[in-house]
mmCIF file of C-alpha atoms in Angstrom:
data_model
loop_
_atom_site.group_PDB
_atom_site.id
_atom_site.type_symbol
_atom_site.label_atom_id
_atom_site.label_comp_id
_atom_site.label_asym_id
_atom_site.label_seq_id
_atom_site.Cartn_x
_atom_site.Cartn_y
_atom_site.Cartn_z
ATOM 1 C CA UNK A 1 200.754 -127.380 -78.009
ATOM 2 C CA UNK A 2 197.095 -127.078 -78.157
ATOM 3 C CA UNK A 3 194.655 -130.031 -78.794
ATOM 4 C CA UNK A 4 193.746 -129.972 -82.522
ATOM 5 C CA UNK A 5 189.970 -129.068 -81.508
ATOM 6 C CA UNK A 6 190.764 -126.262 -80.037
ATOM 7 C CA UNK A 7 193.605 -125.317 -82.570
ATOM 8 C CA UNK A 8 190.967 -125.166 -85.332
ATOM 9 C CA UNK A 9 188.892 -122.984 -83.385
ATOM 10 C CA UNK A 10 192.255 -121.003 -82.483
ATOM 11 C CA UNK A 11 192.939 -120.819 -86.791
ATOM 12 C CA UNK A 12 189.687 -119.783 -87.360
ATOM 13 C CA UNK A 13 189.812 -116.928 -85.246
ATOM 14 C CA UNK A 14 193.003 -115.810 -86.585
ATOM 15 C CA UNK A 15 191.995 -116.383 -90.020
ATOM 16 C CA UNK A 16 188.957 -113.753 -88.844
ATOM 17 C CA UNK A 17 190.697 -111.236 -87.555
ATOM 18 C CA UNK A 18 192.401 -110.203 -90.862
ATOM 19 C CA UNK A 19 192.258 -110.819 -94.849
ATOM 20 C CA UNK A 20 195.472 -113.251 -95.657
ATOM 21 C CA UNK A 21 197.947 -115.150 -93.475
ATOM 22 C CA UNK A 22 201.191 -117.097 -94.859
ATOM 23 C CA UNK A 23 201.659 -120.476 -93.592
ATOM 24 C CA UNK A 24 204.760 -119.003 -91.351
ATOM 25 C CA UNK A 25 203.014 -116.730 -89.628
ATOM 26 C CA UNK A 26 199.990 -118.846 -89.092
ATOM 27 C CA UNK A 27 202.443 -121.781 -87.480
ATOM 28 C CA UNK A 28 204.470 -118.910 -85.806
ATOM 29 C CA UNK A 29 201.095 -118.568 -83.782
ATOM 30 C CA UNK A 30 199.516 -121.317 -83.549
ATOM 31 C CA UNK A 31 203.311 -123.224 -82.597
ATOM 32 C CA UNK A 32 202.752 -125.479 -84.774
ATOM 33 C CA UNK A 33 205.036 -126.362 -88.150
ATOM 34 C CA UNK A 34 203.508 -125.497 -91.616
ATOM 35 C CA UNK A 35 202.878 -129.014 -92.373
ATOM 36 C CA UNK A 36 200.282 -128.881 -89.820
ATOM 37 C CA UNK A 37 198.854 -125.758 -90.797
ATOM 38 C CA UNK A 38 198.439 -127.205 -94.103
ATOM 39 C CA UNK A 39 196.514 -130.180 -92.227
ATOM 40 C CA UNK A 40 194.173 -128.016 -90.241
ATOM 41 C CA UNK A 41 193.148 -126.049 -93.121
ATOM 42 C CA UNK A 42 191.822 -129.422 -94.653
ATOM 43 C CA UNK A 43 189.983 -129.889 -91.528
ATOM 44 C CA UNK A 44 188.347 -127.113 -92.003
ATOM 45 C CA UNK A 45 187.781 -126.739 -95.646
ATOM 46 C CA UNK A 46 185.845 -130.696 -94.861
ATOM 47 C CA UNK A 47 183.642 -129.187 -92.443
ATOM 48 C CA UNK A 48 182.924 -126.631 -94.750
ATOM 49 C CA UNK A 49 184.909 -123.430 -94.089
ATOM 50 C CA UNK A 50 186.038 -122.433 -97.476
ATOM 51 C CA UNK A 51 189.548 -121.363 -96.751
ATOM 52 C CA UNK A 52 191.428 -120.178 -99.582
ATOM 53 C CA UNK A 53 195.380 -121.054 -100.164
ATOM 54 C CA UNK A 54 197.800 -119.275 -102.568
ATOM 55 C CA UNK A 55 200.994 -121.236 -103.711
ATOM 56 C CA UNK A 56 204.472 -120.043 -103.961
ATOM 57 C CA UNK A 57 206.841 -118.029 -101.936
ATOM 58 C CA UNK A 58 204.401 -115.454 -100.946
ATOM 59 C CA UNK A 59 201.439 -117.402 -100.748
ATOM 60 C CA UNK A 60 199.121 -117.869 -97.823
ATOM 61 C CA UNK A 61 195.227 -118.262 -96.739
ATOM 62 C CA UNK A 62 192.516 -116.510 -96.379
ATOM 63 C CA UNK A 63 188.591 -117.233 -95.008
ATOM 64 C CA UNK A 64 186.656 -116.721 -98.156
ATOM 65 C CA UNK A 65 182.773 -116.055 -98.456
ATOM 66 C CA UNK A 66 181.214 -119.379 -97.311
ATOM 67 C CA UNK A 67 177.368 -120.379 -96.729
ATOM 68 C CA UNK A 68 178.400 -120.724 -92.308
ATOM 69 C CA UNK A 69 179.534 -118.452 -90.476
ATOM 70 C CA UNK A 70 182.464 -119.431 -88.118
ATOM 71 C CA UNK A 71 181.989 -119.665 -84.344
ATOM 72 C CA UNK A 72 183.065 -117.230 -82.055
ATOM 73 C CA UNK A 73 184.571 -117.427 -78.876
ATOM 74 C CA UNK A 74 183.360 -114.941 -76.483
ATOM 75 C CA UNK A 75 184.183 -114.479 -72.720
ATOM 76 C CA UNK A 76 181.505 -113.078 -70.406
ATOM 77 C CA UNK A 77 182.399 -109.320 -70.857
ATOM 78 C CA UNK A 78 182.296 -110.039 -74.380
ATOM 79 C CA UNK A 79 179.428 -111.432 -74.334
ATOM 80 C CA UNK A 80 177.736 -108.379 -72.699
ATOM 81 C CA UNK A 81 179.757 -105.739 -74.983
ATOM 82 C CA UNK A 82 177.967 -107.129 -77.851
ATOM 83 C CA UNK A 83 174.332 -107.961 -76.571
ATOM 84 C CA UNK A 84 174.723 -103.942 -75.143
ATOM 85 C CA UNK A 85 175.915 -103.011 -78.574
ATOM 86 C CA UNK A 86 173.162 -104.996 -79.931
ATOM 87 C CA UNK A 87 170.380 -103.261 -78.240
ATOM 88 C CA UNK A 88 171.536 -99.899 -79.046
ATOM 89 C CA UNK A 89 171.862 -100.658 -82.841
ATOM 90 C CA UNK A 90 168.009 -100.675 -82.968
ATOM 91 C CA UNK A 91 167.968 -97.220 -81.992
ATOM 92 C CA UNK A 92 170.743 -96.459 -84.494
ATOM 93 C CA UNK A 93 171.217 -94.508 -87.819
ATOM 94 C CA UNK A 94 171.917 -97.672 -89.683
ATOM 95 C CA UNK A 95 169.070 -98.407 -92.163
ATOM 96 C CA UNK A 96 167.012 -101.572 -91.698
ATOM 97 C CA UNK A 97 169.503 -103.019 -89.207
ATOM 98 C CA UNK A 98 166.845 -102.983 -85.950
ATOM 99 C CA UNK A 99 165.111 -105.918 -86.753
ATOM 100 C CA UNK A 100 168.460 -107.697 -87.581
ATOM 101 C CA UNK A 101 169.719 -107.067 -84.439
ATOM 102 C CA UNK A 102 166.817 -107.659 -82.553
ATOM 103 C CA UNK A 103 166.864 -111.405 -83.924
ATOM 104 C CA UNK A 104 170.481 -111.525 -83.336
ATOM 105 C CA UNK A 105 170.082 -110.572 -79.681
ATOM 106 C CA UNK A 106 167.807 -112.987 -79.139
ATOM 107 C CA UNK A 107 169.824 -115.804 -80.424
ATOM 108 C CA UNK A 108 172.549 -114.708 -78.077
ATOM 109 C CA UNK A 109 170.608 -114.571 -75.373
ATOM 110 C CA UNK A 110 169.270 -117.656 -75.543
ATOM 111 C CA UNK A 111 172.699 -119.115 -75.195
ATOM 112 C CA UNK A 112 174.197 -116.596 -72.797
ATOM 113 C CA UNK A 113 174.600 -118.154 -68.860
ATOM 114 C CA UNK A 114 171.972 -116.846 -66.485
ATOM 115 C CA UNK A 115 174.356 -114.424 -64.753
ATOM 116 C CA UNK A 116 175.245 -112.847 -67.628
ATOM 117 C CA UNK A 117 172.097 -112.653 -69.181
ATOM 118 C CA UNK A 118 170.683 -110.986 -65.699
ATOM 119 C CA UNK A 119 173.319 -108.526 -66.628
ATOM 120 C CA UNK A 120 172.215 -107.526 -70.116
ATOM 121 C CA UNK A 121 168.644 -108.004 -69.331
ATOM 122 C CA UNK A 122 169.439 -105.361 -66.244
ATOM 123 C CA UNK A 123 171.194 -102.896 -68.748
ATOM 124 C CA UNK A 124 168.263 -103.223 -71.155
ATOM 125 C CA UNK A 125 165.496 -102.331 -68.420
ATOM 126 C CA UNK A 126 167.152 -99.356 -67.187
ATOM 127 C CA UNK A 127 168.142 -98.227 -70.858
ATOM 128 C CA UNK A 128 166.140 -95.594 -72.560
ATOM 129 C CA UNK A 129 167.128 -94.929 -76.280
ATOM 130 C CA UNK A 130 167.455 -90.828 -77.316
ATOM 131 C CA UNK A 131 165.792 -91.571 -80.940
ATOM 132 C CA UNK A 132 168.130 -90.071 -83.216
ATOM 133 C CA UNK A 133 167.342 -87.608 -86.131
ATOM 134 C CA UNK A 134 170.873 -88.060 -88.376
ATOM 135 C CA UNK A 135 170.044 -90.066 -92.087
ATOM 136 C CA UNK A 136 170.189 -93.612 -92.455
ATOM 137 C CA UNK A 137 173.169 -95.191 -94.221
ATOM 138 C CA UNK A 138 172.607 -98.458 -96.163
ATOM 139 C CA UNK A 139 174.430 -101.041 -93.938
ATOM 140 C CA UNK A 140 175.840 -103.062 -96.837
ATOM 141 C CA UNK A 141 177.302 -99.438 -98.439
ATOM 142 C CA UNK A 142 179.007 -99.524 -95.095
ATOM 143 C CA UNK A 143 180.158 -102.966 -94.514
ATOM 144 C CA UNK A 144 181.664 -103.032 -98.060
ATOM 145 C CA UNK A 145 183.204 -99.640 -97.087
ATOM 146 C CA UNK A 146 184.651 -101.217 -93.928
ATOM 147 C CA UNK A 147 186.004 -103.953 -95.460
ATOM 148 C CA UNK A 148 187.842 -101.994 -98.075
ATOM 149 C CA UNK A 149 189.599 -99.751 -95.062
ATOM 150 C CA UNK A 150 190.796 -102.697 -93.360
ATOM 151 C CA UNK A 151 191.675 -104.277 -96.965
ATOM 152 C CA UNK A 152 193.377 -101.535 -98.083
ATOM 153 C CA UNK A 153 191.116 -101.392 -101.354
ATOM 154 C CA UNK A 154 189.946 -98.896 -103.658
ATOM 155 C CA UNK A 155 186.087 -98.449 -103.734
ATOM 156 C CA UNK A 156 183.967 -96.312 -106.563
ATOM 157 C CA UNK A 157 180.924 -95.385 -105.684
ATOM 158 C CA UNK A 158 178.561 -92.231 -106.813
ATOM 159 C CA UNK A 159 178.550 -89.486 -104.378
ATOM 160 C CA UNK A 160 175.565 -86.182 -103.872
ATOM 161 C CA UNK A 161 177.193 -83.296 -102.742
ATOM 162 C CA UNK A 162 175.430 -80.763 -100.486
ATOM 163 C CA UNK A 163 174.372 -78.664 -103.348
ATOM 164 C CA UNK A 164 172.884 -82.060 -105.084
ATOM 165 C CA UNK A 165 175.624 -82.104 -107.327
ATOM 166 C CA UNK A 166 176.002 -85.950 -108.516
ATOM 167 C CA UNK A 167 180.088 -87.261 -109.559
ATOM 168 C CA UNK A 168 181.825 -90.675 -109.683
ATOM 169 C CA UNK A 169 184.682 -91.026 -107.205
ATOM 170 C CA UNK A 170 187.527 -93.342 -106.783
ATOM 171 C CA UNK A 171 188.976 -93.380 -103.688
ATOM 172 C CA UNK A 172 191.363 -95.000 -101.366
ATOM 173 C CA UNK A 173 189.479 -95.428 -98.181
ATOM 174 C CA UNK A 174 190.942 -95.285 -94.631
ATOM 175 C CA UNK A 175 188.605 -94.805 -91.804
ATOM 176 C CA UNK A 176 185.156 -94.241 -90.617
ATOM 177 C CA UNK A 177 183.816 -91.994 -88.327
ATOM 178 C CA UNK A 178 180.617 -91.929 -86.562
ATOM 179 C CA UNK A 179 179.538 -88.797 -84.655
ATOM 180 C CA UNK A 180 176.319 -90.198 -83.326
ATOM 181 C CA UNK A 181 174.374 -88.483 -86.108
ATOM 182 C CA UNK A 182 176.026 -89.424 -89.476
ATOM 183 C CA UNK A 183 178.836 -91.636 -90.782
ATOM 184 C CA UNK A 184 181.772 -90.087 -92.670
ATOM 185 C CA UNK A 185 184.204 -91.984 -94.527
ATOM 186 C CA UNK A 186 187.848 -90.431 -95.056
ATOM 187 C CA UNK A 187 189.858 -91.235 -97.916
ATOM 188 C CA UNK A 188 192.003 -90.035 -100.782
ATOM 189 C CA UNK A 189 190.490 -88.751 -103.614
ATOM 190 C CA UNK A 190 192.465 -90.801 -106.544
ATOM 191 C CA UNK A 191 191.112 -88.294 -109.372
ATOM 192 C CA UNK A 192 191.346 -85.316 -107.360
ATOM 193 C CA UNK A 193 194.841 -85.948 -105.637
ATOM 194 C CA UNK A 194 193.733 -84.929 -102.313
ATOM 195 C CA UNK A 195 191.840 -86.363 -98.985
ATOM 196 C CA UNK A 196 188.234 -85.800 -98.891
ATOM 197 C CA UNK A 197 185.428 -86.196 -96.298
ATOM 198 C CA UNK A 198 182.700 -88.112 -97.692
ATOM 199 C CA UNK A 199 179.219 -88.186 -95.429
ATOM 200 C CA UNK A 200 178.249 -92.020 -96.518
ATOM 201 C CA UNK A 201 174.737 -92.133 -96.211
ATOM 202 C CA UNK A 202 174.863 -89.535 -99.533
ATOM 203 C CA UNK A 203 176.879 -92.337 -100.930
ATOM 204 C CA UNK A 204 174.356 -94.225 -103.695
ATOM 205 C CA UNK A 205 174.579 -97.598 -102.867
ATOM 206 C CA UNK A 206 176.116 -100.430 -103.799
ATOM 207 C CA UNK A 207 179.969 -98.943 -103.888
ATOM 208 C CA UNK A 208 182.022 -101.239 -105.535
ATOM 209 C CA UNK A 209 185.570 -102.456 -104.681
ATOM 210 C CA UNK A 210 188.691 -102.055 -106.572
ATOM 211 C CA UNK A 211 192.294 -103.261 -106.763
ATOM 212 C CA UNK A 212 194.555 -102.843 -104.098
ATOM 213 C CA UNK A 213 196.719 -100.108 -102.800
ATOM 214 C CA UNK A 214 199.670 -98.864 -100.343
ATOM 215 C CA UNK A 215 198.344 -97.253 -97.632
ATOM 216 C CA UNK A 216 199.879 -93.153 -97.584
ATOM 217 C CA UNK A 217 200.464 -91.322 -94.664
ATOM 218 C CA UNK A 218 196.474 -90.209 -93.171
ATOM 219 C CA UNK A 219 195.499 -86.889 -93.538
ATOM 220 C CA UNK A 220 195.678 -86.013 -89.203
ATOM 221 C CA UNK A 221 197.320 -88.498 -86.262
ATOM 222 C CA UNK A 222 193.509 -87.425 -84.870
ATOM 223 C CA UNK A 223 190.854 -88.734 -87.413
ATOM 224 C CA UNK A 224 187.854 -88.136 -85.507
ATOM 225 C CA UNK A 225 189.098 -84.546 -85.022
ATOM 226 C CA UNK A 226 189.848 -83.949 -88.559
ATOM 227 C CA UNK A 227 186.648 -84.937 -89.464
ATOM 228 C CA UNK A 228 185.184 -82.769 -86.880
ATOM 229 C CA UNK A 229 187.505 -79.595 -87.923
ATOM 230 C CA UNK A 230 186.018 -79.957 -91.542
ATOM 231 C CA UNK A 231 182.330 -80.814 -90.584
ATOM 232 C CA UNK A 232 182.629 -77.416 -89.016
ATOM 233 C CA UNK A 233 184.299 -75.552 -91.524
ATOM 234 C CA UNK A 234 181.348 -76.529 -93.991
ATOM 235 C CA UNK A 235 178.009 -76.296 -91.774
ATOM 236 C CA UNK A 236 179.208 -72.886 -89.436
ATOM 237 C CA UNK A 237 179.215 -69.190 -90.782
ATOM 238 C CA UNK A 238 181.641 -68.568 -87.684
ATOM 239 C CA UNK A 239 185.003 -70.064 -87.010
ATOM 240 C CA UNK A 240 187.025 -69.482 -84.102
ATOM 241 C CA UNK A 241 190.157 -70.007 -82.824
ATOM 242 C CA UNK A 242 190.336 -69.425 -78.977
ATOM 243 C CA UNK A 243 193.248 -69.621 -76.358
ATOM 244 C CA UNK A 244 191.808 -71.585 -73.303
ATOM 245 C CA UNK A 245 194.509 -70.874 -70.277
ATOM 246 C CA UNK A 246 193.886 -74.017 -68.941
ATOM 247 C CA UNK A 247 196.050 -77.496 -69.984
ATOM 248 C CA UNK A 248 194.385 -79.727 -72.559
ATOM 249 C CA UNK A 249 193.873 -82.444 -70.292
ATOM 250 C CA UNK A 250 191.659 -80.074 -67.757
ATOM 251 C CA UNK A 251 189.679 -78.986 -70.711
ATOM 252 C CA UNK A 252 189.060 -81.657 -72.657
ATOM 253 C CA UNK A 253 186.094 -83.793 -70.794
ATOM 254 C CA UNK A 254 183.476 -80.286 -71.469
ATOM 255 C CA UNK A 255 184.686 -79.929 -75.115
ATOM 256 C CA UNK A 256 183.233 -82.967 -77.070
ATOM 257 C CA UNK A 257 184.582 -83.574 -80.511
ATOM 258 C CA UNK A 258 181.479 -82.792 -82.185
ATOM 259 C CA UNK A 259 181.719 -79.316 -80.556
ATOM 260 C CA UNK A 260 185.747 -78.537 -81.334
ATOM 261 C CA UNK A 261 188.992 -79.749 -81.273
ATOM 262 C CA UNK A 262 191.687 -78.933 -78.753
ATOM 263 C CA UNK A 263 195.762 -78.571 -79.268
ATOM 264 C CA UNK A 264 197.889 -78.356 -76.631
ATOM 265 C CA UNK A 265 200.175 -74.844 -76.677
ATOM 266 C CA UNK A 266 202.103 -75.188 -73.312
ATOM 267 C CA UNK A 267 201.372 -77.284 -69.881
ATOM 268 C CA UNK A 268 199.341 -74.574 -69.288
ATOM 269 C CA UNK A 269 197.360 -73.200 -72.627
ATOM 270 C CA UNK A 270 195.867 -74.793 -75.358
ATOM 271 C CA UNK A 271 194.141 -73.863 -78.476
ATOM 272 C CA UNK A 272 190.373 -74.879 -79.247
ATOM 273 C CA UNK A 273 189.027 -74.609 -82.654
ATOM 274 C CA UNK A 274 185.259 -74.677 -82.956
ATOM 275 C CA UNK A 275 182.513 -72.817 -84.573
ATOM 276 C CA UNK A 276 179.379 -72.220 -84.816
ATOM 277 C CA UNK A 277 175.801 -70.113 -87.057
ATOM 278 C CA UNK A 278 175.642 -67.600 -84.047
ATOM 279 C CA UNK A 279 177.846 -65.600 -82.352
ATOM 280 C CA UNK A 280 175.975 -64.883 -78.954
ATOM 281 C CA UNK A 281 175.880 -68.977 -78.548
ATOM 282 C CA UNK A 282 179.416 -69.519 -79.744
ATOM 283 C CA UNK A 283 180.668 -66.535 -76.864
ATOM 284 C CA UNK A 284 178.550 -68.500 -74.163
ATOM 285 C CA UNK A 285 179.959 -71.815 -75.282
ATOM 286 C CA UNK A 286 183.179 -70.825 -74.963
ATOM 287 C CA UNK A 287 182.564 -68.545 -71.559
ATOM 288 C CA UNK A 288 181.140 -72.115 -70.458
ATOM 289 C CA UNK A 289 183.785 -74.050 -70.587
ATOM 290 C CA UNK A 290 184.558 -72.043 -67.158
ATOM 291 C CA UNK A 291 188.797 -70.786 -68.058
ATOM 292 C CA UNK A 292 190.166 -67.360 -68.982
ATOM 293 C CA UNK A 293 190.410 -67.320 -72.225
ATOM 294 C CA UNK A 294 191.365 -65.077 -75.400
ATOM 295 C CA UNK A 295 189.691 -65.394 -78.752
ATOM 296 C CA UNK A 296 191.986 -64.613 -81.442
ATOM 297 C CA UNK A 297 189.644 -65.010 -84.583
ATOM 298 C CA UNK A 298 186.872 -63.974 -85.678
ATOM 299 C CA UNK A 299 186.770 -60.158 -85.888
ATOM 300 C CA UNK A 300 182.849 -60.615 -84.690
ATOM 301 C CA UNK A 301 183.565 -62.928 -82.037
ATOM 302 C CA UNK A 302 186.661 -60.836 -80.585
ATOM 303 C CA UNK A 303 184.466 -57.709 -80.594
ATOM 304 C CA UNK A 304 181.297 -59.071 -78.737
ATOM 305 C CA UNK A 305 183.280 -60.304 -76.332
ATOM 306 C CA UNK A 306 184.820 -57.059 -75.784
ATOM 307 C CA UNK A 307 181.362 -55.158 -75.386
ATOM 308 C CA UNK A 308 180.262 -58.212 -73.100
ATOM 309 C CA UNK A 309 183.343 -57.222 -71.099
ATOM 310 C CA UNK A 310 182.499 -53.371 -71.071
ATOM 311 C CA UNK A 311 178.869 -54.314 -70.346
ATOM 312 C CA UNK A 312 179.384 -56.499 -67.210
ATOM 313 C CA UNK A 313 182.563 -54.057 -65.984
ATOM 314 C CA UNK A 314 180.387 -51.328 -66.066
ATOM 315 C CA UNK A 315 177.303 -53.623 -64.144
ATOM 316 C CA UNK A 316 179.612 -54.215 -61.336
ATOM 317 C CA UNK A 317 180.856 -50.799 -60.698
#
């Protein structure tokens, strides 16, 4: 059994890591008996961690908005994974957030052991940022977003389209997805009955949550490539569907998911779906990926390659 110190510290991560807890499962992993749970939540509640308790058979606690923050726990590797994580947010596409995390970096440095902070200092030195050129998203739009995907809570919020068509939605959000430029949130359109892609920095901001729901069965097992599939459906003229002879797993480290999306036919074909504004690029793209290949749509794409084909047959002869 763990000393009581350290069993707070142990409840207050678990009370972190998700919304509510019943007593059971709480004593299930701390190995403690409810009793006790009910003892340590005092403990905390007096030194001012406002932990919330519902009665009855399905009651249970939750870590409710307090004026402290609780402690965290971090080994070493953690402890670089977020000061590295912290210095690249102040290059990032999150509005107002650089001076935040340039104050929050130095507070963990100041605490971090010398070794380790050698080690972030190092990675900082020999780190130049790529200044990025996506929008800005409002960071509390997205932190109420995020909490409403792990919540499993409706949000409403008013969205621009890409036309600068303004609507109120109601949706049931289930993941984000960052692509380096922009953030998109995917979710199901309540009023529309249907799942959308929503790009969030055109999201006006504050969203607002809303009552619970059941989480339904997401749109794709591969999120980040759905999201990917429809970004190019909507900003390329040209899509294409292309046989690669070459397994997915060979193929997959030169197609990034910002460029296309891969599904496996065989061991030793797969399909990639990408697109792109210009036909001459999207042929070289696809030549570059360095496989035999055979495009099967568009009618444009499948007949420059053919003249390319002529062309170079006729060059070597």
């Amino acid at each position: 059994m763990l000393e009581t110190s350290a069993r707070l510290l142990k409840l207050l991560s678990l009370l972190q890591t998700r919304r509510d807890w019943s007593g059971c499962e709480l004593a299930e992993r701390l190995e403690v008996g409810p009793r006790t749970v009910r003892r340590d939540v005092e403990r905390l509640r007096r030194l001012g961690y406002p932990v919330e308790a519902r009665p009855g058979v399905a009651g249970g606690y939750r870590l409710g908005a307090g004026a402290s923050l609780p402690p965290l726990l971090l080994d070493e590797e953690e402890a670089v994974a977020v000061a590295v994580g912290l210095r690249t947010a102040v290059s990032g596409g999150v509005a107002g957030i650089e001076e935040t995390s340039v104050r929050a970096l130095a507070k963990l440095e100041q605490v971090l052991p010398s070794g380790v902070r050698r080690r972030v200092n190092a990675v900082g030195a020999a780190t130049v940022p790529y200044p990025g050129h996506g929008p800005a998203v409002d960071p509390e739009a997205l932190a109420v977003i995020a909490g409403a995907c792990r919540d499993h809570e409706r949000v409403r919020f008013a969205y621009r389209s890409h036309d600068g068509t303004s609507s109120r939605r109601l949706v049931e959000p289930h993941r984000l997805v960052h692509t380096g430029r922009r953030w998109y949130l995917v979710a199901w359109d309540v009023e529309r009955d249907a799942w959308r892609t929503f790009r969030v920095d055109r999201i006006a901001p504050p969203p607002s949550p809303d009552r619970r729901f059941v989480p339904r069965d997401p749109p794709a097992e591969d999120i980040a490539a759905y999201v990917a599939r429809g970004v190019s459906a909507t900003r390329d003229r040209y899509q294409a569907r292309v046989i690669l002879r070459a397994p997915v797993a060979e193929v997959a480290p030169r197609v990034p998911p910002a460029a296309g999306t891969l599904e496996a036919i065989d061991a030793r074909s797969c399909l990639l779906l990408t697109g792109a504004d210009w036909l001459g690029g999207l042929a070289i793209y696809i030549a570059d990926i360095g496989v035999d290949f055979e495009v099967l749509e568009p009618p444009e794409l499948i007949a420059l390659v053919r003249r390319l084909a002529d062309r170079f047959a006729r060059a070597s002869s």
